[in-house]
């Protein structure tokens, strides 16, 4: 079964296009290094929760939008090798700085438990 990297970040609304350009460049490398699918989702219905929520998880400021993203890999071994290649690839430097505060990004690797498609 596949392996999933999941991400939640807060991006200043004014940086939407810069984020799109940055993500597109980085995600091309992830695909080159073995990812099978990369998805970036700009939040447009991210409600405040009563106890916790996406905005709180990344300490989103009023002028920031929450993004939910994932990268699909064939398996964890391919993901681990792909991450290593990304960190060693000089093209990562050419992509430039992230257009958001990376210290507030939450992320993790996940093994699918249920996968249903139509």
PDB file of N, CA, C and O in Angstrom, residues 77-103:
ATOM      1  N   UNK A  77       9.735   3.242   1.899  1.00  0.00           N
ATOM      2  CA  UNK A  77      11.137   3.196   1.470  1.00  0.00           C
ATOM      3  C   UNK A  77      11.394   4.200   0.342  1.00  0.00           C
ATOM      4  O   UNK A  77      12.412   4.904   0.342  1.00  0.00           O
ATOM      5  N   UNK A  78      10.474   4.282  -0.615  1.00  0.00           N
ATOM      6  CA  UNK A  78      10.614   5.258  -1.709  1.00  0.00           C
ATOM      7  C   UNK A  78      10.534   6.670  -1.158  1.00  0.00           C
ATOM      8  O   UNK A  78      11.291   7.546  -1.573  1.00  0.00           O
ATOM      9  N   UNK A  79       9.628   6.906  -0.207  1.00  0.00           N
ATOM     10  CA  UNK A  79       9.514   8.229   0.422  1.00  0.00           C
ATOM     11  C   UNK A  79      10.805   8.618   1.138  1.00  0.00           C
ATOM     12  O   UNK A  79      11.309   9.721   0.984  1.00  0.00           O
ATOM     13  N   UNK A  80      11.366   7.686   1.919  1.00  0.00           N
ATOM     14  CA  UNK A  80      12.596   7.990   2.655  1.00  0.00           C
ATOM     15  C   UNK A  80      13.740   8.298   1.696  1.00  0.00           C
ATOM     16  O   UNK A  80      14.490   9.253   1.898  1.00  0.00           O
ATOM     17  N   UNK A  81      13.864   7.527   0.633  1.00  0.00           N
ATOM     18  CA  UNK A  81      14.910   7.765  -0.368  1.00  0.00           C
ATOM     19  C   UNK A  81      14.662   9.091  -1.091  1.00  0.00           C
ATOM     20  O   UNK A  81      15.604   9.854  -1.344  1.00  0.00           O
ATOM     21  N   UNK A  82      13.409   9.378  -1.420  1.00  0.00           N
ATOM     22  CA  UNK A  82      13.065  10.630  -2.090  1.00  0.00           C
ATOM     23  C   UNK A  82      13.385  11.848  -1.236  1.00  0.00           C
ATOM     24  O   UNK A  82      13.913  12.841  -1.733  1.00  0.00           O
ATOM     25  N   UNK A  83      13.084  11.780   0.047  1.00  0.00           N
ATOM     26  CA  UNK A  83      13.407  12.891   0.955  1.00  0.00           C
ATOM     27  C   UNK A  83      14.914  13.122   1.008  1.00  0.00           C
ATOM     28  O   UNK A  83      15.378  14.264   0.983  1.00  0.00           O
ATOM     29  N   UNK A  84      15.675  12.037   1.075  1.00  0.00           N
ATOM     30  CA  UNK A  84      17.137  12.155   1.116  1.00  0.00           C
ATOM     31  C   UNK A  84      17.645  12.824  -0.165  1.00  0.00           C
ATOM     32  O   UNK A  84      18.477  13.736  -0.112  1.00  0.00           O
ATOM     33  N   UNK A  85      17.134  12.400  -1.310  1.00  0.00           N
ATOM     34  CA  UNK A  85      17.545  12.992  -2.582  1.00  0.00           C
ATOM     35  C   UNK A  85      17.187  14.482  -2.631  1.00  0.00           C
ATOM     36  O   UNK A  85      17.967  15.292  -3.127  1.00  0.00           O
ATOM     37  N   UNK A  86      16.006  14.822  -2.124  1.00  0.00           N
ATOM     38  CA  UNK A  86      15.577  16.236  -2.121  1.00  0.00           C
ATOM     39  C   UNK A  86      16.553  17.095  -1.331  1.00  0.00           C
ATOM     40  O   UNK A  86      16.944  18.173  -1.765  1.00  0.00           O
ATOM     41  N   UNK A  87      16.942  16.631  -0.150  1.00  0.00           N
ATOM     42  CA  UNK A  87      17.818  17.409   0.720  1.00  0.00           C
ATOM     43  C   UNK A  87      19.216  17.567   0.127  1.00  0.00           C
ATOM     44  O   UNK A  87      19.907  18.535   0.420  1.00  0.00           O
ATOM     45  N   UNK A  88      19.613  16.637  -0.713  1.00  0.00           N
ATOM     46  CA  UNK A  88      20.944  16.683  -1.311  1.00  0.00           C
ATOM     47  C   UNK A  88      20.963  17.358  -2.676  1.00  0.00           C
ATOM     48  O   UNK A  88      22.034  17.628  -3.219  1.00  0.00           O
ATOM     49  N   UNK A  89      19.802  17.640  -3.245  1.00  0.00           N
ATOM     50  CA  UNK A  89      19.733  18.183  -4.599  1.00  0.00           C
ATOM     51  C   UNK A  89      19.948  19.698  -4.593  1.00  0.00           C
ATOM     52  O   UNK A  89      19.221  20.423  -3.910  1.00  0.00           O
ATOM     53  N   UNK A  90      20.934  20.198  -5.351  1.00  0.00           N
ATOM     54  CA  UNK A  90      21.200  21.642  -5.378  1.00  0.00           C
ATOM     55  C   UNK A  90      20.054  22.473  -5.961  1.00  0.00           C
ATOM     56  O   UNK A  90      19.962  23.673  -5.704  1.00  0.00           O
ATOM     57  N   UNK A  91      19.150  21.839  -6.695  1.00  0.00           N
ATOM     58  CA  UNK A  91      18.015  22.590  -7.242  1.00  0.00           C
ATOM     59  C   UNK A  91      17.090  23.102  -6.145  1.00  0.00           C
ATOM     60  O   UNK A  91      16.344  24.064  -6.352  1.00  0.00           O
ATOM     61  N   UNK A  92      17.140  22.478  -4.971  1.00  0.00           N
ATOM     62  CA  UNK A  92      16.316  22.959  -3.848  1.00  0.00           C
ATOM     63  C   UNK A  92      16.702  24.395  -3.481  1.00  0.00           C
ATOM     64  O   UNK A  92      15.846  25.194  -3.134  1.00  0.00           O
ATOM     65  N   UNK A  93      17.966  24.709  -3.561  1.00  0.00           N
ATOM     66  CA  UNK A  93      18.430  26.077  -3.272  1.00  0.00           C
ATOM     67  C   UNK A  93      17.868  27.067  -4.285  1.00  0.00           C
ATOM     68  O   UNK A  93      17.560  28.204  -3.953  1.00  0.00           O
ATOM     69  N   UNK A  94      17.731  26.642  -5.531  1.00  0.00           N
ATOM     70  CA  UNK A  94      17.229  27.513  -6.592  1.00  0.00           C
ATOM     71  C   UNK A  94      15.751  27.840  -6.420  1.00  0.00           C
ATOM     72  O   UNK A  94      15.284  28.857  -6.918  1.00  0.00           O
ATOM     73  N   UNK A  95      15.028  26.986  -5.726  1.00  0.00           N
ATOM     74  CA  UNK A  95      13.597  27.218  -5.516  1.00  0.00           C
ATOM     75  C   UNK A  95      13.388  28.448  -4.640  1.00  0.00           C
ATOM     76  O   UNK A  95      12.407  29.164  -4.780  1.00  0.00           O
ATOM     77  N   UNK A  96      14.337  28.718  -3.765  1.00  0.00           N
ATOM     78  CA  UNK A  96      14.263  29.914  -2.931  1.00  0.00           C
ATOM     79  C   UNK A  96      13.564  29.673  -1.609  1.00  0.00           C
ATOM     80  O   UNK A  96      13.168  28.550  -1.273  1.00  0.00           O
ATOM     81  N   UNK A  97      13.400  30.756  -0.863  1.00  0.00           N
ATOM     82  CA  UNK A  97      12.782  30.680   0.456  1.00  0.00           C
ATOM     83  C   UNK A  97      11.301  30.377   0.366  1.00  0.00           C
ATOM     84  O   UNK A  97      10.621  30.791  -0.561  1.00  0.00           O
ATOM     85  N   UNK A  98      10.821  29.683   1.383  1.00  0.00           N
ATOM     86  CA  UNK A  98       9.391  29.375   1.446  1.00  0.00           C
ATOM     87  C   UNK A  98       8.614  30.667   1.708  1.00  0.00           C
ATOM     88  O   UNK A  98       9.027  31.465   2.548  1.00  0.00           O
ATOM     89  N   UNK A  99       7.492  30.878   1.013  1.00  0.00           N
ATOM     90  CA  UNK A  99       6.700  32.097   1.207  1.00  0.00           C
ATOM     91  C   UNK A  99       5.735  31.991   2.391  1.00  0.00           C
ATOM     92  O   UNK A  99       4.600  32.457   2.341  1.00  0.00           O
ATOM     93  N   UNK A 100       6.188  31.342   3.454  1.00  0.00           N
ATOM     94  CA  UNK A 100       5.410  31.186   4.681  1.00  0.00           C
ATOM     95  C   UNK A 100       6.377  30.864   5.808  1.00  0.00           C
ATOM     96  O   UNK A 100       7.554  30.595   5.572  1.00  0.00           O
ATOM     97  N   UNK A 101       5.889  30.889   7.038  1.00  0.00           N
ATOM     98  CA  UNK A 101       6.708  30.592   8.203  1.00  0.00           C
ATOM     99  C   UNK A 101       6.771  29.086   8.409  1.00  0.00           C
ATOM    100  O   UNK A 101       5.836  28.487   8.953  1.00  0.00           O
ATOM    101  N   UNK A 102       7.858  28.479   7.970  1.00  0.00           N
ATOM    102  CA  UNK A 102       8.009  27.031   8.040  1.00  0.00           C
ATOM    103  C   UNK A 102       8.051  26.486   9.459  1.00  0.00           C
ATOM    104  O   UNK A 102       7.791  25.302   9.673  1.00  0.00           O
ATOM    105  N   UNK A 103       8.338  27.326  10.449  1.00  0.00           N
ATOM    106  CA  UNK A 103       8.374  26.862  11.834  1.00  0.00           C
ATOM    107  C   UNK A 103       6.975  26.499  12.345  1.00  0.00           C
ATOM    108  O   UNK A 103       6.844  25.775  13.314  1.00  0.00           O
TER     109      UNK A 103
END
